[in-house]
Amino acid sequence: MLKTNQNCNIGFVGLGVMGKNLALNLADHGYRVAGFDLDTHKVQDVLDTEAAERPASSTEARIIGSSSMEDMLSNLIKPRVIVVLVPAGSPVDAVCDGLIKAGLEPDDIVVDCGNSQWTDTIRREADYKEKFKFFGTAVSGGEVGARFGPSLMPGGDADSWKYLQPMWEAVAAKVDENGKPIVSNTPGKPVTEGEPCTAYLGPNGAGHYVKMVHNGIEYADMQLICEAYHLLRSLLGYEPEEIGKLFEKWNQGVLNSYLVEISADILQQYDHKTGAPLVDMILDSAGQKGTGRWTSISATQMGVPAGIISESVYARALSTLTGERELAASKLVADLDSGEIEAEEVEKAIEEALYCAKICAYAQGFQLMRAAEKEYDWKFNFSDIAKIWRGGCIIRASFLQKIADAFTENPELENLLLSDYFADAMASKQAGLRKAVVLAAQSGIPTPSFFSALAYFDGYRSEVLPANLLQAQRDYFGAHTYERVDAEPGQKFHTHWQEEGRPERKA
């Protein structure tokens, strides 16, 4: 007879898709789980699934259901570890308050694995420190990743990490010595070899901040692939299936990534109802949950140029203006002249453009995390961040190994574009990005993220920018002062524009 009155290693509050799958993942790795959800149907669902998947050799249930938070806590080994997987925001605080009332103790660890804003994680660690240890772990990889190996981005109390580390390393996605994901999507047969895609990132909100940047890069990556698709279809007249097969080919080279892989698959899918390409039957209005917007806002607040990410957010916003775009299409006329187009050259240009723009997007993401270190008193290991993104997460891609290598070689690298590998890649492939942008402009095809990537690259490599005129304008109307190229750094000057002779004085 199966025993259910066991001591459990970890508890779960929230057994929706992500909670259920992460609990089953832990069970596959030999951990005992106590689960609770206000929806009793969800509790029963995970119990039924565990029973169906349980190895024949097992003599006890690996997951037990709890009727209340008190019941769940009574089944946990101390110090008790409780994973919270509920919608971000006030529901997380409600669960924390409920756990306190249920008997949580100061040494117990509550792990928020939802998509929380990093500022909330910082606040919660401070608010609850006398009552329990609050710890953040961002999870990427969707429901399949949660079930068979996600990328985990932990941040919080370092002592808590020592206790969580064995569990997180067990359930995280794994990669081989070359950084390639090791995949086994079979219940009961988890991947146990390889390097786990998780590493301690720092205190309080560090893990959730890194996940936010991951999602910002994800927005950019997806938009760039969509722009490549749009160019191929509009310039060359390719049908979705043809573009899908081309993406499959690209996925065998430097563009190898999960997002290119699934895009190739999507574009070759036909609608069962109409027989048309499925992508043509989907309304061109994209949703967003806010994490890309958070990334753009954070970059703006810290003065970090993350234009590709921001343009990707704006592109989604523009896509929702369906009615306005339909009206504008009938009223606004574009003066177009793309000239003669040779298909093979255009294909090559768009492939190179996609790679170059992708490099620039990742460069902006890591530049943003570099600024966040100073803002929040964190110390990131950027090589570790690149490594934990190699498997399990949505932006997993071959070239993340190159990013990890670049930061291993130079941990203080200010920008990915300055590493030899990526500088050489931009040198050899930027002609494609320039050609793609020119063709898009001449043909009236909106590719805001490609445009932004080229502007970022050219701006970053420019020794002189027109900001000298801009700063003079600011000084003219607002006395905002300026620095002189022939004076000590930091010394401020102001021209008295309205006085006779316009004298300049030190500020």
Coordinates of C-alpha atoms in Angstrom, one line a residue:
M1 CA 0.0 0.0 0.0
L2 CA 1.3 3.5 -0.9
K3 CA 2.4 5.6 2.0
T4 CA 1.2 9.3 2.0
N5 CA 2.0 10.5 5.5
Q6 CA 5.6 11.1 4.6
N7 CA 7.9 14.0 5.3
C8 CA 8.4 16.1 2.2
N9 CA 11.4 18.0 0.9
I10 CA 9.5 20.9 -0.6
G11 CA 6.0 22.5 -0.6
F12 CA 4.1 24.2 -3.4
V13 CA 1.5 26.8 -3.2
G14 CA -0.1 27.1 -6.7
L15 CA -0.5 24.0 -8.8
G16 CA -1.4 25.6 -12.2
V17 CA 0.5 24.6 -15.3
M18 CA 3.9 25.8 -14.1
G19 CA 3.5 24.7 -10.5
K20 CA 2.3 21.3 -11.5
N21 CA 5.1 20.7 -14.0
L22 CA 7.8 22.0 -11.7
A23 CA 6.5 19.7 -8.9
L24 CA 6.5 16.7 -11.2
N25 CA 10.1 17.6 -12.3
L26 CA 11.2 17.6 -8.7
A27 CA 9.5 14.3 -8.1
D28 CA 11.3 12.8 -11.1
H29 CA 14.6 13.8 -9.4
G30 CA 13.8 12.0 -6.1
Y31 CA 12.3 14.9 -4.1
R32 CA 9.1 14.5 -2.2
V33 CA 6.6 17.3 -2.7
A34 CA 3.6 18.6 -0.7
G35 CA 1.2 20.6 -2.9
F36 CA -1.6 23.0 -2.1
D37 CA -3.9 25.1 -4.2
L38 CA -7.2 26.9 -3.5
D39 CA -8.6 25.1 -6.5
T40 CA -8.9 21.5 -5.3
H41 CA -9.3 20.2 -8.9
K42 CA -5.7 21.4 -9.6
V43 CA -4.5 19.4 -6.5
Q44 CA -6.3 16.3 -7.7
D45 CA -4.9 16.8 -11.3
V46 CA -1.3 16.8 -10.2
L47 CA -1.9 13.8 -7.9
D48 CA -3.5 11.9 -10.8
T49 CA -0.7 12.7 -13.1
E50 CA 1.9 11.7 -10.6
A51 CA 0.2 8.4 -10.0
A52 CA 0.0 7.7 -13.8
E53 CA 3.7 8.6 -14.2
R54 CA 5.0 6.9 -11.1
P55 CA 7.7 4.3 -11.7
A56 CA 6.5 0.7 -10.9
S57 CA 9.4 0.4 -8.4
S58 CA 8.1 3.2 -6.3
T59 CA 6.4 2.2 -3.0
E60 CA 5.1 5.6 -2.1
A61 CA 3.5 8.7 -3.6
R62 CA 6.1 11.3 -4.6
I63 CA 3.6 14.2 -4.4
I64 CA 0.9 14.5 -1.7
G65 CA -2.0 16.8 -1.7
S66 CA -2.6 19.3 1.1
S67 CA -6.0 20.5 2.2
S68 CA -4.6 23.8 3.7
M69 CA -1.4 25.7 4.1
E70 CA -1.2 24.4 7.7
D71 CA -1.5 20.8 6.4
M72 CA 1.2 21.4 3.8
L73 CA 3.6 22.9 6.4
S74 CA 3.1 19.9 8.7
N75 CA 4.4 17.6 6.0
L76 CA 7.7 19.5 5.3
I77 CA 11.2 18.8 6.6
K78 CA 12.6 21.8 8.5
P79 CA 13.8 24.3 7.5
R80 CA 10.7 24.3 5.3
V81 CA 11.0 25.3 1.6
I82 CA 7.8 26.5 -0.1
V83 CA 7.7 27.4 -3.7
V84 CA 5.0 30.0 -4.6
L85 CA 3.7 30.0 -8.2
V86 CA 0.8 32.4 -8.3
P87 CA 0.2 35.5 -10.5
A88 CA 2.7 38.3 -9.8
G89 CA 1.7 41.2 -7.6
S90 CA -0.7 41.2 -4.6
P91 CA -1.4 37.4 -4.8
V92 CA 2.3 36.7 -3.8
D93 CA 1.9 38.9 -0.7
A94 CA -1.4 37.2 0.1
V95 CA 0.2 33.8 0.0
C96 CA 3.1 35.0 2.2
D97 CA 0.7 36.4 4.8
G98 CA -1.3 33.2 4.7
L99 CA 1.9 31.1 5.3
I100 CA 2.8 33.3 8.3
K101 CA -0.6 32.7 9.8
A102 CA -0.2 29.0 9.0
G103 CA 2.9 28.8 11.2
L104 CA 5.9 29.7 9.1
E105 CA 9.1 30.2 11.1
P106 CA 12.1 32.6 10.6
D107 CA 14.4 29.8 9.2
D108 CA 11.8 28.7 6.6
I109 CA 12.4 29.7 3.0
V110 CA 9.6 31.0 0.7
V111 CA 10.7 31.0 -3.0
D112 CA 8.7 33.2 -5.4
C113 CA 9.1 31.4 -8.8
G114 CA 6.6 33.7 -10.6
N115 CA 7.2 36.6 -13.0
S116 CA 7.6 39.2 -10.2
Q117 CA 9.0 42.7 -10.8
W118 CA 12.5 42.8 -9.2
T119 CA 11.5 45.8 -7.1
D120 CA 8.8 43.8 -5.4
T121 CA 11.3 41.0 -4.6
I122 CA 13.7 43.6 -3.0
R123 CA 10.7 44.9 -0.9
R124 CA 9.5 41.5 0.1
E125 CA 12.9 40.3 1.3
A126 CA 13.1 43.4 3.6
D127 CA 9.5 43.2 4.7
Y128 CA 9.5 39.5 5.7
K129 CA 13.1 39.1 7.0
E130 CA 11.9 38.8 10.6
K131 CA 9.3 36.2 9.8
F132 CA 10.9 34.0 7.1
K133 CA 13.6 34.1 4.4
F134 CA 12.1 35.4 1.1
F135 CA 13.9 34.2 -2.0
G136 CA 13.3 34.9 -5.7
T137 CA 13.8 32.4 -8.5
A138 CA 12.8 33.4 -12.0
V139 CA 11.8 30.5 -14.2
S140 CA 12.1 30.4 -18.0
G141 CA 11.1 27.8 -20.5
G142 CA 7.3 27.7 -20.3
E143 CA 5.4 24.6 -19.3
V144 CA 7.7 22.1 -21.1
G145 CA 10.8 23.7 -19.5
A146 CA 9.2 23.6 -16.0
R147 CA 8.4 19.9 -16.5
F148 CA 11.7 18.7 -18.0
G149 CA 14.3 21.3 -17.3
P150 CA 13.9 25.1 -17.1
S151 CA 16.5 27.8 -16.9
L152 CA 16.5 29.0 -13.3
M153 CA 17.6 32.5 -12.2
P154 CA 17.9 32.6 -8.4
G155 CA 18.4 35.7 -6.2
G156 CA 18.1 36.2 -2.5
D157 CA 19.7 35.2 0.8
A158 CA 23.1 33.5 0.1
D159 CA 22.5 31.0 3.0
S160 CA 19.2 30.0 1.6
W161 CA 20.8 29.3 -1.8
K162 CA 23.1 26.7 -0.1
Y163 CA 20.0 24.8 0.9
L164 CA 18.2 25.3 -2.4
Q165 CA 21.2 24.7 -4.7
P166 CA 21.0 20.8 -4.9
M167 CA 17.3 20.9 -5.8
W168 CA 17.7 23.7 -8.3
E169 CA 20.7 22.1 -10.0
A170 CA 18.8 18.8 -10.2
V171 CA 15.7 20.1 -11.9
A172 CA 17.3 22.8 -14.2
A173 CA 18.0 22.2 -17.9
K174 CA 21.4 20.6 -18.7
V175 CA 23.9 21.3 -21.4
D176 CA 26.9 19.3 -22.6
E177 CA 30.6 20.4 -22.6
N178 CA 29.9 22.3 -25.8
G179 CA 27.0 24.2 -24.4
K180 CA 24.4 22.2 -26.4
P181 CA 21.1 21.3 -24.5
I182 CA 20.7 17.7 -23.4
V183 CA 17.0 17.0 -23.8
S184 CA 14.8 14.1 -22.5
N185 CA 11.2 15.0 -22.5
T186 CA 10.1 11.7 -21.0
P187 CA 8.4 11.5 -17.6
G188 CA 10.4 9.5 -15.1
K189 CA 13.6 9.7 -17.1
P190 CA 15.2 13.0 -16.2
V191 CA 18.5 14.3 -17.5
T192 CA 21.1 13.8 -14.7
E193 CA 24.3 14.5 -16.6
G194 CA 25.7 17.8 -17.9
E195 CA 26.0 21.3 -16.6
P196 CA 22.9 22.7 -14.9
C197 CA 21.4 25.9 -16.3
T198 CA 21.2 27.7 -13.0
A199 CA 23.6 29.7 -10.8
Y200 CA 23.3 32.0 -7.8
L201 CA 23.0 35.6 -9.2
G202 CA 23.0 37.7 -6.1
P203 CA 20.9 39.1 -3.2
N204 CA 17.2 40.2 -3.2
G205 CA 15.9 41.0 -6.7
A206 CA 18.9 40.0 -8.7
G207 CA 17.4 36.8 -10.1
H208 CA 14.1 38.5 -11.2
Y209 CA 16.0 41.4 -12.7
V210 CA 18.1 39.0 -14.9
K211 CA 14.8 37.3 -15.9
M212 CA 13.3 40.7 -16.8
V213 CA 16.3 41.4 -19.1
H214 CA 16.0 37.9 -20.5
N215 CA 12.4 38.7 -21.4
G216 CA 13.4 42.1 -22.9
I217 CA 16.0 40.3 -25.1
E218 CA 13.2 37.7 -25.9
Y219 CA 11.0 40.6 -27.2
A220 CA 13.8 41.8 -29.4
D221 CA 14.7 38.4 -30.7
M222 CA 11.1 37.6 -31.6
Q223 CA 10.6 40.9 -33.3
L224 CA 13.8 40.6 -35.3
I225 CA 12.8 37.2 -36.6
C226 CA 9.4 38.6 -37.5
E227 CA 11.0 41.5 -39.4
A228 CA 13.2 39.0 -41.3
Y229 CA 10.0 37.1 -42.2
H230 CA 8.3 40.3 -43.3
L231 CA 11.2 41.3 -45.5
L232 CA 11.4 37.8 -47.2
R233 CA 7.7 37.8 -47.8
S234 CA 7.4 41.4 -49.0
L235 CA 10.6 41.7 -51.0
L236 CA 10.8 38.2 -52.5
G237 CA 7.2 37.1 -52.4
Y238 CA 8.0 33.9 -50.6
E239 CA 5.2 31.9 -49.1
P240 CA 5.3 31.0 -45.3
E241 CA 6.3 27.4 -46.0
E242 CA 9.2 28.5 -48.1
I243 CA 10.4 30.9 -45.4
G244 CA 10.0 28.2 -42.8
K245 CA 12.3 25.9 -44.8
L246 CA 14.8 28.8 -45.2
F247 CA 14.7 29.3 -41.4
E248 CA 15.4 25.6 -40.9
K249 CA 18.5 26.1 -43.0
W250 CA 19.5 29.1 -41.0
N251 CA 19.0 27.2 -37.8
Q252 CA 21.8 24.9 -38.8
G253 CA 24.3 27.8 -38.6
V254 CA 25.2 30.7 -36.4
L255 CA 21.5 31.6 -36.0
N256 CA 20.7 28.3 -34.3
S257 CA 18.2 29.0 -31.5
Y258 CA 14.9 27.9 -30.1
L259 CA 13.1 30.9 -31.5
V260 CA 14.3 30.4 -35.0
E261 CA 13.5 26.6 -34.7
I262 CA 9.9 27.2 -33.6
S263 CA 9.4 30.0 -36.2
A264 CA 10.4 27.5 -38.9
D265 CA 7.9 25.0 -37.6
I266 CA 5.1 27.6 -37.3
L267 CA 5.5 28.9 -40.8
Q268 CA 5.1 25.3 -42.2
Q269 CA 1.9 24.7 -40.4
Y270 CA -1.4 24.8 -42.4
D271 CA -4.8 25.8 -41.0
H272 CA -7.0 22.7 -40.6
K273 CA -10.1 24.7 -41.3
T274 CA -9.2 26.7 -44.4
G275 CA -6.1 25.0 -45.7
A276 CA -4.3 28.3 -45.7
P277 CA -0.9 28.8 -43.9
L278 CA -1.9 29.1 -40.3
V279 CA 0.1 32.3 -39.8
D280 CA -2.1 34.0 -42.4
M281 CA -5.2 33.1 -40.3
I282 CA -3.8 34.7 -37.1
L283 CA -4.7 38.3 -36.5
D284 CA -1.6 40.5 -36.6
S285 CA -2.2 42.0 -33.1
A286 CA 0.5 41.0 -30.5
G287 CA -0.1 40.9 -26.8
Q288 CA 2.4 41.5 -24.0
K289 CA 2.5 40.8 -20.3
G290 CA 4.7 43.7 -19.4
T291 CA 8.2 42.3 -18.8
G292 CA 9.6 43.8 -22.0
R293 CA 8.1 47.1 -21.1
W294 CA 9.7 46.9 -17.6
T295 CA 13.1 46.3 -19.4
S296 CA 12.6 49.4 -21.6
I297 CA 11.5 51.5 -18.6
S298 CA 14.5 50.3 -16.4
A299 CA 16.9 51.1 -19.3
T300 CA 15.4 54.6 -19.7
Q301 CA 15.6 55.3 -15.9
M302 CA 19.3 54.3 -15.8
G303 CA 20.2 56.0 -19.1
V304 CA 21.2 52.8 -20.9
P305 CA 20.7 52.7 -24.7
A306 CA 18.4 49.7 -25.2
G307 CA 16.6 50.9 -28.3
I308 CA 16.2 47.5 -30.0
I309 CA 14.3 46.2 -26.9
S310 CA 12.2 49.4 -26.7
E311 CA 11.4 49.3 -30.5
S312 CA 10.2 45.7 -30.0
V313 CA 7.9 46.8 -27.3
Y314 CA 6.6 49.7 -29.4
A315 CA 6.1 47.3 -32.4
R316 CA 3.7 45.2 -30.4
A317 CA 1.9 48.3 -29.3
L318 CA 1.6 49.5 -32.9
S319 CA 0.3 46.1 -34.0
T320 CA -2.7 46.5 -31.7
L321 CA -3.9 49.6 -33.6
T322 CA -5.6 47.3 -36.1
G323 CA -8.5 49.6 -37.0
E324 CA -6.2 52.7 -37.3
R325 CA -3.7 50.8 -39.5
E326 CA -6.5 49.7 -41.8
L327 CA -7.7 53.3 -42.2
A328 CA -4.1 54.6 -42.6
A329 CA -3.4 52.0 -45.3
S330 CA -6.2 53.5 -47.4
K331 CA -5.1 57.2 -46.9
L332 CA -1.3 57.3 -46.5
V333 CA 0.8 56.8 -49.6
A334 CA 4.4 55.7 -49.7
D335 CA 6.9 56.8 -52.4
L336 CA 8.7 53.5 -53.1
D337 CA 11.6 52.4 -55.3
S338 CA 13.4 49.3 -54.3
G339 CA 15.1 48.8 -57.7
E340 CA 16.1 45.4 -59.0
I341 CA 16.2 42.6 -56.4
E342 CA 18.2 39.4 -56.6
A343 CA 16.7 36.7 -54.4
E344 CA 19.9 35.0 -53.3
E345 CA 21.6 38.3 -52.4
V346 CA 18.6 39.4 -50.4
E347 CA 18.4 36.1 -48.5
K348 CA 22.0 36.4 -47.5
A349 CA 21.6 40.0 -46.5
I350 CA 18.6 39.3 -44.3
E351 CA 20.4 36.3 -42.7
E352 CA 23.3 38.5 -41.9
A353 CA 21.1 41.3 -40.7
L354 CA 19.3 39.0 -38.3
Y355 CA 22.6 37.8 -36.8
C356 CA 24.1 41.3 -36.5
A357 CA 20.9 42.8 -34.9
K358 CA 20.7 39.8 -32.5
I359 CA 24.3 40.6 -31.4
C360 CA 23.3 44.2 -30.8
A361 CA 20.2 43.2 -28.8
Y362 CA 22.2 41.0 -26.5
A363 CA 24.9 43.7 -26.1
Q364 CA 22.2 46.1 -24.9
G365 CA 20.8 43.5 -22.5
F366 CA 24.2 42.9 -20.9
Q367 CA 24.9 46.6 -20.9
L368 CA 21.7 47.1 -18.9
M369 CA 22.7 44.5 -16.4
R370 CA 26.1 46.1 -16.0
A371 CA 24.3 49.4 -15.1
A372 CA 22.0 47.5 -12.7
E373 CA 25.0 46.2 -10.7
K374 CA 25.8 49.8 -9.7
E375 CA 22.2 50.8 -9.2
Y376 CA 21.3 48.0 -6.8
D377 CA 24.7 47.0 -5.4
W378 CA 24.9 43.6 -7.1
K379 CA 27.8 41.8 -8.6
F380 CA 26.9 39.7 -11.6
N381 CA 28.9 37.0 -13.2
F382 CA 28.0 37.6 -16.8
S383 CA 29.6 34.4 -18.0
D384 CA 27.3 32.5 -15.6
I385 CA 24.2 34.4 -16.9
A386 CA 25.0 33.5 -20.5
K387 CA 25.6 29.9 -19.5
I388 CA 22.3 29.5 -17.7
W389 CA 20.5 30.8 -20.8
R390 CA 22.0 28.1 -23.0
G391 CA 19.3 25.6 -22.2
G392 CA 15.7 25.5 -20.9
C393 CA 14.9 29.2 -21.6
I394 CA 13.1 30.8 -24.5
I395 CA 16.2 32.7 -25.8
R396 CA 18.4 29.6 -25.7
A397 CA 20.8 29.8 -28.7
S398 CA 24.2 28.4 -29.8
F399 CA 25.9 31.8 -29.7
L400 CA 25.3 32.1 -25.9
Q401 CA 28.3 29.9 -25.5
K402 CA 30.3 32.6 -27.4
I403 CA 28.9 35.2 -25.0
A404 CA 30.0 33.1 -22.0
D405 CA 33.4 32.7 -23.5
A406 CA 33.7 36.5 -24.1
F407 CA 33.0 37.2 -20.4
T408 CA 35.1 34.4 -19.2
E409 CA 38.0 35.9 -21.1
N410 CA 37.3 39.4 -19.8
P411 CA 34.9 39.6 -16.9
E412 CA 35.0 43.4 -17.0
L413 CA 34.0 43.6 -20.7
E414 CA 32.0 46.7 -21.1
N415 CA 30.1 45.7 -24.2
L416 CA 29.8 42.5 -26.2
L417 CA 30.7 44.5 -29.4
L418 CA 34.2 45.0 -28.0
S419 CA 35.0 41.3 -27.8
D420 CA 37.1 40.0 -30.6
Y421 CA 34.5 37.4 -31.7
F422 CA 31.6 39.7 -31.9
A423 CA 33.6 42.6 -33.4
D424 CA 34.8 40.3 -36.1
A425 CA 31.2 39.0 -36.7
M426 CA 29.9 42.6 -37.1
A427 CA 32.8 43.5 -39.4
S428 CA 32.1 40.5 -41.7
K429 CA 28.3 40.6 -41.7
Q430 CA 27.2 44.3 -41.2
A431 CA 26.9 44.8 -45.0
G432 CA 23.9 42.5 -44.8
L433 CA 22.3 44.6 -42.0
R434 CA 22.9 47.8 -44.0
K435 CA 21.5 46.3 -47.2
A436 CA 18.4 45.0 -45.4
V437 CA 17.7 48.4 -43.8
V438 CA 18.1 50.2 -47.1
L439 CA 15.8 47.7 -48.9
A440 CA 13.3 48.0 -46.1
A441 CA 13.4 51.9 -46.3
Q442 CA 13.1 51.9 -50.1
S443 CA 10.2 49.4 -50.1
G444 CA 8.3 50.8 -47.2
I445 CA 8.5 47.7 -45.1
P446 CA 8.5 48.5 -41.3
T447 CA 11.6 47.0 -39.7
P448 CA 12.0 49.2 -36.6
S449 CA 14.3 46.8 -34.7
F450 CA 16.6 46.3 -37.6
F451 CA 16.8 50.1 -38.0
S452 CA 17.5 50.5 -34.3
A453 CA 20.2 47.9 -34.3
L454 CA 22.1 49.6 -37.1
A455 CA 21.7 53.0 -35.4
Y456 CA 23.0 51.5 -32.1
F457 CA 26.0 49.9 -33.8
D458 CA 26.9 53.1 -35.7
G459 CA 26.3 55.3 -32.7
Y460 CA 28.4 53.1 -30.4
R461 CA 31.3 53.0 -32.8
S462 CA 31.2 56.8 -33.4
E463 CA 34.0 58.7 -31.7
V464 CA 32.0 62.0 -32.2
L465 CA 28.2 62.3 -31.9
P466 CA 26.0 65.4 -32.5
A467 CA 25.3 65.5 -28.7
N468 CA 27.6 68.5 -28.5
L469 CA 25.0 70.6 -30.4
L470 CA 22.2 69.0 -28.2
Q471 CA 24.0 70.0 -25.0
A472 CA 24.5 73.6 -26.4
Q473 CA 20.7 73.7 -27.1
R474 CA 20.0 72.6 -23.5
D475 CA 22.4 75.3 -22.2
Y476 CA 20.8 77.9 -24.4
F477 CA 17.2 77.5 -23.2
G478 CA 17.7 76.0 -19.7
A479 CA 21.2 76.9 -18.5
H480 CA 22.0 73.2 -18.2
T481 CA 25.7 73.8 -18.6
Y482 CA 28.2 71.7 -20.6
E483 CA 31.7 70.3 -20.4
R484 CA 34.5 71.5 -22.7
V485 CA 36.8 69.1 -24.6
D486 CA 39.8 71.1 -23.5
A487 CA 39.0 71.3 -19.8
E488 CA 39.2 68.9 -16.9
P489 CA 36.5 66.2 -17.0
G490 CA 33.6 67.1 -14.8
Q491 CA 34.2 70.9 -15.0
K492 CA 30.9 72.6 -16.0
F493 CA 30.6 75.8 -18.1
H494 CA 27.7 78.0 -19.1
T495 CA 27.4 80.5 -21.9
H496 CA 25.3 83.5 -21.1
W497 CA 23.5 83.5 -24.4
Q498 CA 21.3 86.6 -23.7
E499 CA 24.2 88.8 -22.5
E500 CA 26.1 91.1 -24.8
G501 CA 29.2 89.3 -26.1
R502 CA 27.8 86.0 -24.8
P503 CA 30.5 85.4 -22.2
E504 CA 31.3 81.9 -21.0
R505 CA 31.7 81.3 -17.3
K506 CA 32.5 78.3 -15.1
A507 CA 29.3 76.9 -13.5

